[in-house]
PDB file of C-alpha atoms in Angstrom:
ATOM      1  CA  LYS A   1     -13.303  27.763  -6.657  1.00  0.00           C
ATOM      2  CA  ASP A   2     -13.603  25.623  -3.537  1.00  0.00           C
ATOM      3  CA  ILE A   3     -11.017  22.863  -3.626  1.00  0.00           C
ATOM      4  CA  PRO A   4     -12.253  19.418  -2.494  1.00  0.00           C
ATOM      5  CA  ALA A   5     -10.315  18.024   0.478  1.00  0.00           C
ATOM      6  CA  THR A   6      -8.731  15.226  -1.565  1.00  0.00           C
ATOM      7  CA  ALA A   7      -8.465  17.130  -4.891  1.00  0.00           C
ATOM      8  CA  VAL A   8      -4.695  16.905  -5.296  1.00  0.00           C
ATOM      9  CA  ASN A   9      -4.144  13.694  -3.350  1.00  0.00           C
ATOM     10  CA  TYR A  10      -3.354  10.569  -5.370  1.00  0.00           C
ATOM     11  CA  TYR A  11      -4.931   7.222  -4.438  1.00  0.00           C
ATOM     12  CA  TRP A  12      -4.167   4.083  -6.444  1.00  0.00           C
ATOM     13  CA  ASP A  13      -3.874   1.174  -3.972  1.00  0.00           C
ATOM     14  CA  THR A  14      -6.417   2.634  -1.535  1.00  0.00           C
ATOM     15  CA  GLN A  15      -9.718   4.503  -1.620  1.00  0.00           C
ATOM     16  CA  ALA A  16     -10.109   8.187  -0.901  1.00  0.00           C
ATOM     17  CA  PRO A  17     -12.095   8.862   2.291  1.00  0.00           C
ATOM     18  CA  ASP A  18     -15.660  10.093   1.900  1.00  0.00           C
ATOM     19  CA  GLU A  19     -17.143  13.161   3.579  1.00  0.00           C
ATOM     20  CA  SER A  20     -18.461  11.247   6.610  1.00  0.00           C
ATOM     21  CA  GLN A  21     -15.042   9.683   7.214  1.00  0.00           C
ATOM     22  CA  LEU A  22     -13.353  13.082   6.960  1.00  0.00           C
ATOM     23  CA  ALA A  23     -15.901  14.549   9.383  1.00  0.00           C
ATOM     24  CA  TYR A  24     -15.241  11.674  11.776  1.00  0.00           C
ATOM     25  CA  ALA A  25     -11.478  12.255  11.622  1.00  0.00           C
ATOM     26  CA  ASP A  26     -11.934  15.970  12.296  1.00  0.00           C
ATOM     27  CA  LYS A  27     -14.094  15.130  15.321  1.00  0.00           C
ATOM     28  CA  VAL A  28     -11.488  12.768  16.793  1.00  0.00           C
ATOM     29  CA  PHE A  29      -8.802  15.451  16.382  1.00  0.00           C
ATOM     30  CA  ALA A  30     -10.953  18.289  17.755  1.00  0.00           C
ATOM     31  CA  PRO A  31      -9.063  19.923  20.666  1.00  0.00           C
ATOM     32  CA  SER A  32     -10.444  19.313  24.154  1.00  0.00           C
ATOM     33  CA  ARG A  33      -9.188  19.444  27.746  1.00  0.00           C
ATOM     34  CA  HIS A  34      -7.572  16.038  27.211  1.00  0.00           C
ATOM     35  CA  SER A  35      -6.404  16.312  23.593  1.00  0.00           C
ATOM     36  CA  PRO A  36      -3.851  17.091  22.342  1.00  0.00           C
ATOM     37  CA  VAL A  37      -1.446  16.443  25.200  1.00  0.00           C
ATOM     38  CA  LYS A  38       2.336  16.396  25.129  1.00  0.00           C
ATOM     39  CA  LEU A  39       3.373  12.977  26.438  1.00  0.00           C
ATOM     40  CA  TRP A  40       7.164  12.897  26.327  1.00  0.00           C
ATOM     41  CA  THR A  41      10.361  14.293  24.797  1.00  0.00           C
ATOM     42  CA  LEU A  42      13.391  12.066  24.260  1.00  0.00           C
ATOM     43  CA  SER A  43      16.699  11.999  22.425  1.00  0.00           C
ATOM     44  CA  LYS A  44      17.575   8.297  22.780  1.00  0.00           C
ATOM     45  CA  PHE A  45      15.560   5.213  21.845  1.00  0.00           C
ATOM     46  CA  ARG A  46      16.504   3.281  24.980  1.00  0.00           C
ATOM     47  CA  THR A  47      14.704   5.841  27.140  1.00  0.00           C
ATOM     48  CA  THR A  48      11.344   5.630  25.343  1.00  0.00           C
ATOM     49  CA  PRO A  49       8.332   4.540  27.427  1.00  0.00           C
ATOM     50  CA  LEU A  50       7.809   0.799  26.957  1.00  0.00           C
ATOM     51  CA  SER A  51       4.521   0.240  28.779  1.00  0.00           C
ATOM     52  CA  SER A  52       2.255   2.103  26.353  1.00  0.00           C
ATOM     53  CA  THR A  53       0.068   0.065  24.003  1.00  0.00           C
ATOM     54  CA  THR A  54      -1.311   3.129  22.198  1.00  0.00           C
ATOM     55  CA  PRO A  55      -0.670   2.993  18.428  1.00  0.00           C
ATOM     56  CA  GLU A  56       1.865   5.536  17.176  1.00  0.00           C
ATOM     57  CA  VAL A  57       2.539   7.270  13.873  1.00  0.00           C
ATOM     58  CA  ALA A  58       5.738   9.215  13.186  1.00  0.00           C
ATOM     59  CA  PHE A  59       6.356  12.305  11.052  1.00  0.00           C
ATOM     60  CA  LEU A  60       9.731  12.615   9.373  1.00  0.00           C
ATOM     61  CA  GLY A  61      11.185  14.945   6.763  1.00  0.00           C
ATOM     62  CA  ARG A  62      14.049  17.167   5.688  1.00  0.00           C
ATOM     63  CA  SER A  63      14.828  20.064   7.973  1.00  0.00           C
ATOM     64  CA  ASN A  64      12.439  22.979   7.357  1.00  0.00           C
ATOM     65  CA  VAL A  65       9.959  20.910   5.317  1.00  0.00           C
ATOM     66  CA  GLY A  66       7.037  22.215   7.394  1.00  0.00           C
ATOM     67  CA  LYS A  67       6.654  19.211   9.694  1.00  0.00           C
ATOM     68  CA  SER A  68       5.945  21.080  12.928  1.00  0.00           C
ATOM     69  CA  SER A  69       3.497  23.406  11.133  1.00  0.00           C
ATOM     70  CA  LEU A  70       1.651  20.368   9.772  1.00  0.00           C
ATOM     71  CA  LEU A  71       1.429  18.782  13.220  1.00  0.00           C
ATOM     72  CA  ASN A  72       0.043  22.021  14.673  1.00  0.00           C
ATOM     73  CA  ALA A  73      -2.609  22.097  11.928  1.00  0.00           C
ATOM     74  CA  LEU A  74      -3.501  18.433  12.530  1.00  0.00           C
ATOM     75  CA  MET A  75      -3.864  18.924  16.279  1.00  0.00           C
ATOM     76  CA  GLY A  76      -5.640  22.272  16.010  1.00  0.00           C
ATOM     77  CA  GLN A  77      -3.218  23.945  18.426  1.00  0.00           C
ATOM     78  CA  GLU A  78       0.181  25.629  18.316  1.00  0.00           C
ATOM     79  CA  ILE A  79       1.722  22.854  20.394  1.00  0.00           C
ATOM     80  CA  CYS A  80       4.872  22.219  18.294  1.00  0.00           C
ATOM     81  CA  TRP A  81       7.590  24.867  18.122  1.00  0.00           C
ATOM     82  CA  THR A  82       7.982  26.136  14.569  1.00  0.00           C
ATOM     83  CA  SER A  83      10.965  28.006  13.164  1.00  0.00           C
ATOM     84  CA  SER A  84      12.277  29.129   9.788  1.00  0.00           C
ATOM     85  CA  LYS A  85      15.698  27.970  10.953  1.00  0.00           C
ATOM     86  CA  PRO A  86      16.425  24.393   9.780  1.00  0.00           C
ATOM     87  CA  GLY A  87      16.880  21.730  12.439  1.00  0.00           C
ATOM     88  CA  ARG A  88      14.794  23.355  15.187  1.00  0.00           C
ATOM     89  CA  THR A  89      13.320  20.005  16.272  1.00  0.00           C
ATOM     90  CA  GLN A  90      16.192  18.239  18.037  1.00  0.00           C
ATOM     91  CA  THR A  91      14.353  15.519  19.963  1.00  0.00           C
ATOM     92  CA  MET A  92      11.568  12.983  19.486  1.00  0.00           C
ATOM     93  CA  ASN A  93       8.356  14.569  20.771  1.00  0.00           C
ATOM     94  CA  ALA A  94       5.171  12.574  21.413  1.00  0.00           C
ATOM     95  CA  PHE A  95       1.642  14.027  21.434  1.00  0.00           C
ATOM     96  CA  GLY A  96      -1.525  12.177  22.423  1.00  0.00           C
ATOM     97  CA  ILE A  97      -4.755  12.614  20.444  1.00  0.00           C
ATOM     98  CA  GLY A  98      -8.352  11.650  21.236  1.00  0.00           C
ATOM     99  CA  GLY A  99      -7.923  11.161  24.968  1.00  0.00           C
ATOM    100  CA  THR A 100     -10.746  11.417  27.477  1.00  0.00           C
ATOM    101  CA  LYS A 101     -10.801  12.116  31.206  1.00  0.00           C
ATOM    102  CA  GLY A 102      -8.994   9.254  32.913  1.00  0.00           C
ATOM    103  CA  GLY A 103      -8.422   7.492  29.580  1.00  0.00           C
ATOM    104  CA  GLU A 104      -5.422   7.013  27.321  1.00  0.00           C
ATOM    105  CA  SER A 105      -5.034   8.805  24.026  1.00  0.00           C
ATOM    106  CA  LYS A 106      -6.368   6.946  20.984  1.00  0.00           C
ATOM    107  CA  VAL A 107      -3.237   7.589  18.921  1.00  0.00           C
ATOM    108  CA  VAL A 108       0.203   9.135  19.472  1.00  0.00           C
ATOM    109  CA  LEU A 109       1.814  11.503  16.937  1.00  0.00           C
ATOM    110  CA  LEU A 110       5.611  11.608  16.936  1.00  0.00           C
ATOM    111  CA  ASP A 111       7.486  14.699  15.772  1.00  0.00           C
ATOM    112  CA  MET A 112      10.930  13.434  14.723  1.00  0.00           C
ATOM    113  CA  PRO A 113      14.106  15.502  14.167  1.00  0.00           C
ATOM    114  CA  GLY A 114      14.624  16.562  10.569  1.00  0.00           C
ATOM    115  CA  TYR A 115      17.344  15.193   8.311  1.00  0.00           C
ATOM    116  CA  GLY A 116      19.539  17.029   5.818  1.00  0.00           C
ATOM    117  CA  LYS A 117      20.745  20.617   6.229  1.00  0.00           C
ATOM    118  CA  GLY A 118      20.689  21.785   9.842  1.00  0.00           C
ATOM    119  CA  SER A 119      20.359  18.284  11.283  1.00  0.00           C
ATOM    120  CA  ARG A 120      22.857  16.275  13.287  1.00  0.00           C
ATOM    121  CA  SER A 121      24.236  13.009  11.981  1.00  0.00           C
ATOM    122  CA  GLU A 122      24.096  11.325  15.387  1.00  0.00           C
ATOM    123  CA  TRP A 123      20.320  11.715  15.484  1.00  0.00           C
ATOM    124  CA  GLY A 124      20.010   9.400  12.505  1.00  0.00           C
ATOM    125  CA  ALA A 125      21.064   6.275  14.396  1.00  0.00           C
ATOM    126  CA  GLU A 126      18.585   6.908  17.229  1.00  0.00           C
ATOM    127  CA  ILE A 127      15.743   7.670  14.819  1.00  0.00           C
ATOM    128  CA  MET A 128      16.382   4.476  12.825  1.00  0.00           C
ATOM    129  CA  LYS A 129      16.503   2.437  16.052  1.00  0.00           C
ATOM    130  CA  TYR A 130      13.082   3.783  16.904  1.00  0.00           C
ATOM    131  CA  LEU A 131      11.576   3.269  13.455  1.00  0.00           C
ATOM    132  CA  LYS A 132      12.946  -0.286  13.143  1.00  0.00           C
ATOM    133  CA  ASN A 133      12.230  -1.539  16.662  1.00  0.00           C
ATOM    134  CA  ARG A 134       9.252   0.328  18.102  1.00  0.00           C
ATOM    135  CA  LYS A 135       6.409  -2.212  18.398  1.00  0.00           C
ATOM    136  CA  GLN A 136       3.702   0.452  18.784  1.00  0.00           C
ATOM    137  CA  LEU A 137       4.692   2.261  15.555  1.00  0.00           C
ATOM    138  CA  ARG A 138       2.097   1.711  12.824  1.00  0.00           C
ATOM    139  CA  ARG A 139       3.280   4.034  10.050  1.00  0.00           C
ATOM    140  CA  THR A 140       5.784   6.791   9.319  1.00  0.00           C
ATOM    141  CA  PHE A 141       4.652   9.764   7.257  1.00  0.00           C
ATOM    142  CA  ILE A 142       7.563  11.150   5.221  1.00  0.00           C
ATOM    143  CA  LEU A 143       7.157  14.780   4.163  1.00  0.00           C
ATOM    144  CA  ILE A 144       8.419  15.911   0.768  1.00  0.00           C
ATOM    145  CA  ASP A 145       8.692  19.639   0.001  1.00  0.00           C
ATOM    146  CA  GLY A 146       6.263  20.483  -2.802  1.00  0.00           C
ATOM    147  CA  GLN A 147       8.403  23.381  -3.970  1.00  0.00           C
ATOM    148  CA  HIS A 148      11.721  21.551  -4.183  1.00  0.00           C
ATOM    149  CA  GLY A 149      10.593  17.968  -4.835  1.00  0.00           C
ATOM    150  CA  ILE A 150      12.453  14.825  -3.816  1.00  0.00           C
ATOM    151  CA  LYS A 151      16.073  15.505  -2.888  1.00  0.00           C
ATOM    152  CA  HIS A 152      18.971  13.065  -2.573  1.00  0.00           C
ATOM    153  CA  SER A 153      18.511  12.893   1.210  1.00  0.00           C
ATOM    154  CA  ASP A 154      14.832  11.953   0.704  1.00  0.00           C
ATOM    155  CA  GLU A 155      15.811   9.168  -1.694  1.00  0.00           C
ATOM    156  CA  GLY A 156      18.284   7.847   0.879  1.00  0.00           C
ATOM    157  CA  ILE A 157      15.588   7.755   3.574  1.00  0.00           C
ATOM    158  CA  LEU A 158      13.124   6.007   1.242  1.00  0.00           C
ATOM    159  CA  GLU A 159      15.773   3.411   0.391  1.00  0.00           C
ATOM    160  CA  LEU A 160      16.364   2.736   4.102  1.00  0.00           C
ATOM    161  CA  PHE A 161      12.645   2.350   4.727  1.00  0.00           C
ATOM    162  CA  ARG A 162      12.341  -0.167   1.894  1.00  0.00           C
ATOM    163  CA  HIS A 163      15.419  -2.055   3.077  1.00  0.00           C
ATOM    164  CA  TYR A 164      14.091  -2.434   6.625  1.00  0.00           C
ATOM    165  CA  ALA A 165      10.457  -2.888   5.481  1.00  0.00           C
ATOM    166  CA  ILE A 166       9.245   0.022   7.625  1.00  0.00           C
ATOM    167  CA  PRO A 167       5.631   0.964   6.723  1.00  0.00           C
ATOM    168  CA  HIS A 168       5.619   4.482   5.305  1.00  0.00           C
ATOM    169  CA  GLN A 169       3.549   6.983   3.370  1.00  0.00           C
ATOM    170  CA  ILE A 170       4.360  10.183   1.483  1.00  0.00           C
ATOM    171  CA  ILE A 171       2.900  13.612   2.245  1.00  0.00           C
ATOM    172  CA  VAL A 172       3.764  16.463  -0.128  1.00  0.00           C
ATOM    173  CA  SER A 173       3.913  19.642   1.964  1.00  0.00           C
ATOM    174  CA  LYS A 174       3.693  23.243   0.736  1.00  0.00           C
ATOM    175  CA  VAL A 175       1.647  22.034  -2.251  1.00  0.00           C
ATOM    176  CA  ASP A 176       0.471  25.632  -2.753  1.00  0.00           C
ATOM    177  CA  ASN A 177       3.857  26.274  -4.394  1.00  0.00           C
ATOM    178  CA  ILE A 178       2.782  23.925  -7.200  1.00  0.00           C
ATOM    179  CA  MET A 179      -0.819  25.150  -7.346  1.00  0.00           C
ATOM    180  CA  ALA A 180       0.007  28.822  -7.916  1.00  0.00           C
ATOM    181  CA  ALA A 181       3.014  30.889  -8.943  1.00  0.00           C
ATOM    182  CA  ARG A 182       2.323  33.401  -6.158  1.00  0.00           C
ATOM    183  CA  THR A 183       0.545  32.981  -2.826  1.00  0.00           C
ATOM    184  CA  SER A 184      -1.688  35.982  -3.612  1.00  0.00           C
ATOM    185  CA  GLN A 185      -3.229  34.047  -6.523  1.00  0.00           C
ATOM    186  CA  LEU A 186      -4.648  31.463  -4.106  1.00  0.00           C
ATOM    187  CA  ALA A 187      -7.042  34.046  -2.675  1.00  0.00           C
ATOM    188  CA  THR A 188      -9.036  34.075  -5.917  1.00  0.00           C
ATOM    189  CA  GLY A 189      -9.039  30.292  -6.242  1.00  0.00           C
ATOM    190  CA  VAL A 190      -7.084  27.769  -8.261  1.00  0.00           C
ATOM    191  CA  THR A 191      -7.720  27.328 -11.981  1.00  0.00           C
ATOM    192  CA  GLU A 192      -8.684  23.949 -13.425  1.00  0.00           C
ATOM    193  CA  GLU A 193      -5.454  23.979 -15.442  1.00  0.00           C
ATOM    194  CA  ARG A 194      -3.318  24.537 -12.331  1.00  0.00           C
ATOM    195  CA  LEU A 195      -5.209  21.809 -10.496  1.00  0.00           C
ATOM    196  CA  LEU A 196      -4.507  19.335 -13.309  1.00  0.00           C
ATOM    197  CA  GLN A 197      -0.832  20.360 -13.414  1.00  0.00           C
ATOM    198  CA  THR A 198      -0.568  19.793  -9.669  1.00  0.00           C
ATOM    199  CA  GLN A 199      -2.230  16.374  -9.900  1.00  0.00           C
ATOM    200  CA  LYS A 200       0.168  15.386 -12.695  1.00  0.00           C
ATOM    201  CA  LYS A 201       3.211  16.464 -10.677  1.00  0.00           C
ATOM    202  CA  ILE A 202       2.032  14.450  -7.652  1.00  0.00           C
ATOM    203  CA  GLN A 203       1.409  11.377  -9.817  1.00  0.00           C
ATOM    204  CA  GLU A 204       4.963  11.587 -11.199  1.00  0.00           C
ATOM    205  CA  LEU A 205       6.250  10.664  -7.721  1.00  0.00           C
ATOM    206  CA  ARG A 206       4.716   7.177  -7.883  1.00  0.00           C
ATOM    207  CA  PRO A 207       7.632   5.344  -9.596  1.00  0.00           C
ATOM    208  CA  ILE A 208      10.077   7.004  -7.187  1.00  0.00           C
ATOM    209  CA  ILE A 209       8.289   5.949  -4.009  1.00  0.00           C
ATOM    210  CA  GLN A 210       7.238   2.547  -5.393  1.00  0.00           C
ATOM    211  CA  PRO A 211      10.164   1.571  -7.650  1.00  0.00           C
ATOM    212  CA  VAL A 212       9.483  -1.415  -9.900  1.00  0.00           C
ATOM    213  CA  GLY A 213      12.017  -4.180 -10.494  1.00  0.00           C
ATOM    214  CA  ARG A 214      14.343  -3.283  -7.623  1.00  0.00           C
ATOM    215  CA  ASP A 215      14.725  -5.858  -4.891  1.00  0.00           C
ATOM    216  CA  GLU A 216      14.726  -3.417  -1.977  1.00  0.00           C
ATOM    217  CA  GLY A 217      11.650  -4.401  -0.018  1.00  0.00           C
ATOM    218  CA  PRO A 218       8.174  -2.838   0.036  1.00  0.00           C
ATOM    219  CA  GLY A 219       7.691   0.698  -1.231  1.00  0.00           C
ATOM    220  CA  ALA A 220       5.470   3.408   0.209  1.00  0.00           C
ATOM    221  CA  LEU A 221       1.733   2.970   0.694  1.00  0.00           C
ATOM    222  CA  GLY A 222      -0.147   3.455  -2.566  1.00  0.00           C
ATOM    223  CA  GLU A 223      -1.515   6.906  -1.832  1.00  0.00           C
ATOM    224  CA  ILE A 224       0.178  10.300  -1.783  1.00  0.00           C
ATOM    225  CA  LEU A 225      -1.312  12.964   0.469  1.00  0.00           C
ATOM    226  CA  THR A 226      -0.772  16.710   0.143  1.00  0.00           C
ATOM    227  CA  CYS A 227      -1.144  19.710   2.433  1.00  0.00           C
ATOM    228  CA  SER A 228      -0.763  23.461   2.523  1.00  0.00           C
ATOM    229  CA  SER A 229      -0.721  26.050   5.287  1.00  0.00           C
ATOM    230  CA  LYS A 230      -1.670  28.711   2.720  1.00  0.00           C
ATOM    231  CA  VAL A 231      -4.897  27.223   1.291  1.00  0.00           C
ATOM    232  CA  LEU A 232      -7.724  27.582   3.817  1.00  0.00           C
ATOM    233  CA  ARG A 233     -10.819  25.540   2.851  1.00  0.00           C
ATOM    234  CA  THR A 234     -12.936  26.554   5.859  1.00  0.00           C
ATOM    235  CA  PRO A 235     -11.960  28.497   9.007  1.00  0.00           C
ATOM    236  CA  GLY A 236      -9.204  26.538  10.735  1.00  0.00           C
ATOM    237  CA  ASN A 237      -9.209  23.761   8.127  1.00  0.00           C
ATOM    238  CA  TYR A 238      -6.290  23.913   5.720  1.00  0.00           C
ATOM    239  CA  LEU A 239      -6.090  21.957   2.472  1.00  0.00           C
ATOM    240  CA  GLY A 240      -5.212  18.300   3.033  1.00  0.00           C
ATOM    241  CA  ILE A 241      -5.517  18.247   6.836  1.00  0.00           C
ATOM    242  CA  SER A 242      -8.712  16.175   7.114  1.00  0.00           C
ATOM    243  CA  PRO A 243      -7.475  13.390   4.765  1.00  0.00           C
ATOM    244  CA  ILE A 244      -4.195  13.193   6.710  1.00  0.00           C
ATOM    245  CA  ARG A 245      -6.158  12.878   9.956  1.00  0.00           C
ATOM    246  CA  TRP A 246      -8.114  10.020   8.365  1.00  0.00           C
ATOM    247  CA  ALA A 247      -4.887   8.345   7.197  1.00  0.00           C
ATOM    248  CA  ILE A 248      -3.531   8.522  10.767  1.00  0.00           C
ATOM    249  CA  LEU A 249      -6.665   6.848  12.142  1.00  0.00           C
ATOM    250  CA  SER A 250      -6.473   4.221   9.379  1.00  0.00           C
ATOM    251  CA  ALA A 251      -2.851   3.466  10.242  1.00  0.00           C
ATOM    252  CA  ALA A 252      -3.803   3.143  13.918  1.00  0.00           C
ATOM    253  CA  GLY A 253      -6.541   0.636  13.075  1.00  0.00           C
ATOM    254  CA  TYR A 254      -9.566   2.906  13.523  1.00  0.00           C
ATOM    255  CA  ASP A 255     -10.875   2.827   9.944  1.00  0.00           C
ATOM    256  CA  GLY A 256     -13.455   0.046  10.278  1.00  0.00           C
ATOM    257  CA  THR A 257     -17.199   0.540  10.423  1.00  0.00           C
ATOM    258  CA  MET A 258     -17.640   3.414  12.840  1.00  0.00           C
ATOM    259  CA  GLU A 259     -20.381   5.787  13.804  1.00  0.00           C
ATOM    260  CA  VAL A 260     -19.430   9.382  13.102  1.00  0.00           C
ATOM    261  CA  ARG A 261     -21.304  10.570  16.175  1.00  0.00           C
ATOM    262  CA  SER A 262     -22.488   8.782  19.299  1.00  0.00           C
ATOM    263  CA  SER A 263     -25.536   9.729  21.358  1.00  0.00           C
ATOM    264  CA  HIS A 264     -23.247  11.924  23.464  1.00  0.00           C
ATOM    265  CA  GLY A 265     -21.795  13.654  20.417  1.00  0.00           C
ATOM    266  CA  GLN A 266     -18.364  12.080  20.950  1.00  0.00           C
ATOM    267  CA  PRO A 267     -16.437   9.834  18.539  1.00  0.00           C
ATOM    268  CA  ASP A 268     -17.100   6.108  18.880  1.00  0.00           C
ATOM    269  CA  LEU A 269     -13.821   4.207  18.865  1.00  0.00           C
TER     270      LEU A 269
END
């Protein structure tokens, strides 16, 4: 059966986007001559461009969690290098979305080096400098592997984010590994039972990402998003991509009352 875009996402402090909002987000992210664009690549915080006022969102996760694949799906182009070898992303890479001729991008997506196996310890200090001090940063999306769940390194990152009060949100990647025992089963659809099992497993993450009674600072945003590069809803649109696009726009401040289409057929921002 066709799986709704937000079927296995979990919203408790926020509202799930409606179809018009998802369509709007897809339109903003639609590739054009001016979007996406690679803006810069850096390895040290002190060399980051300071003049930009464009809102930024960062993507962080364990090495080989599927971060670069997710960014490619979000941007609709193979613009990030992907590899099965852990730790392939070794720099901070910035990509502009929603730009027009002669205009700045509407939002910047940051592909951050992975942590855990295959990563380098010295990257951690530079990444934390960026996440703690970057004025343009609106939210960090932390990817959790749907197959392996939250690991010790993930818990350590979440603790740091709470300690420094860095706004963050969880995305469960590779959610197809929860939805079906084998990838081939996804071709015939997902059973209601499997869908419920997946929803339950996602909901079990809530007390981990928003621990109660621990004086550590604010937990993650009260919604968990999911994605899969194996579940294709419509041509070019993988499960979970549209809601993540909407979450990015929301983080950047573009979730107010907006027209989905202007008289010229372009997004109104």
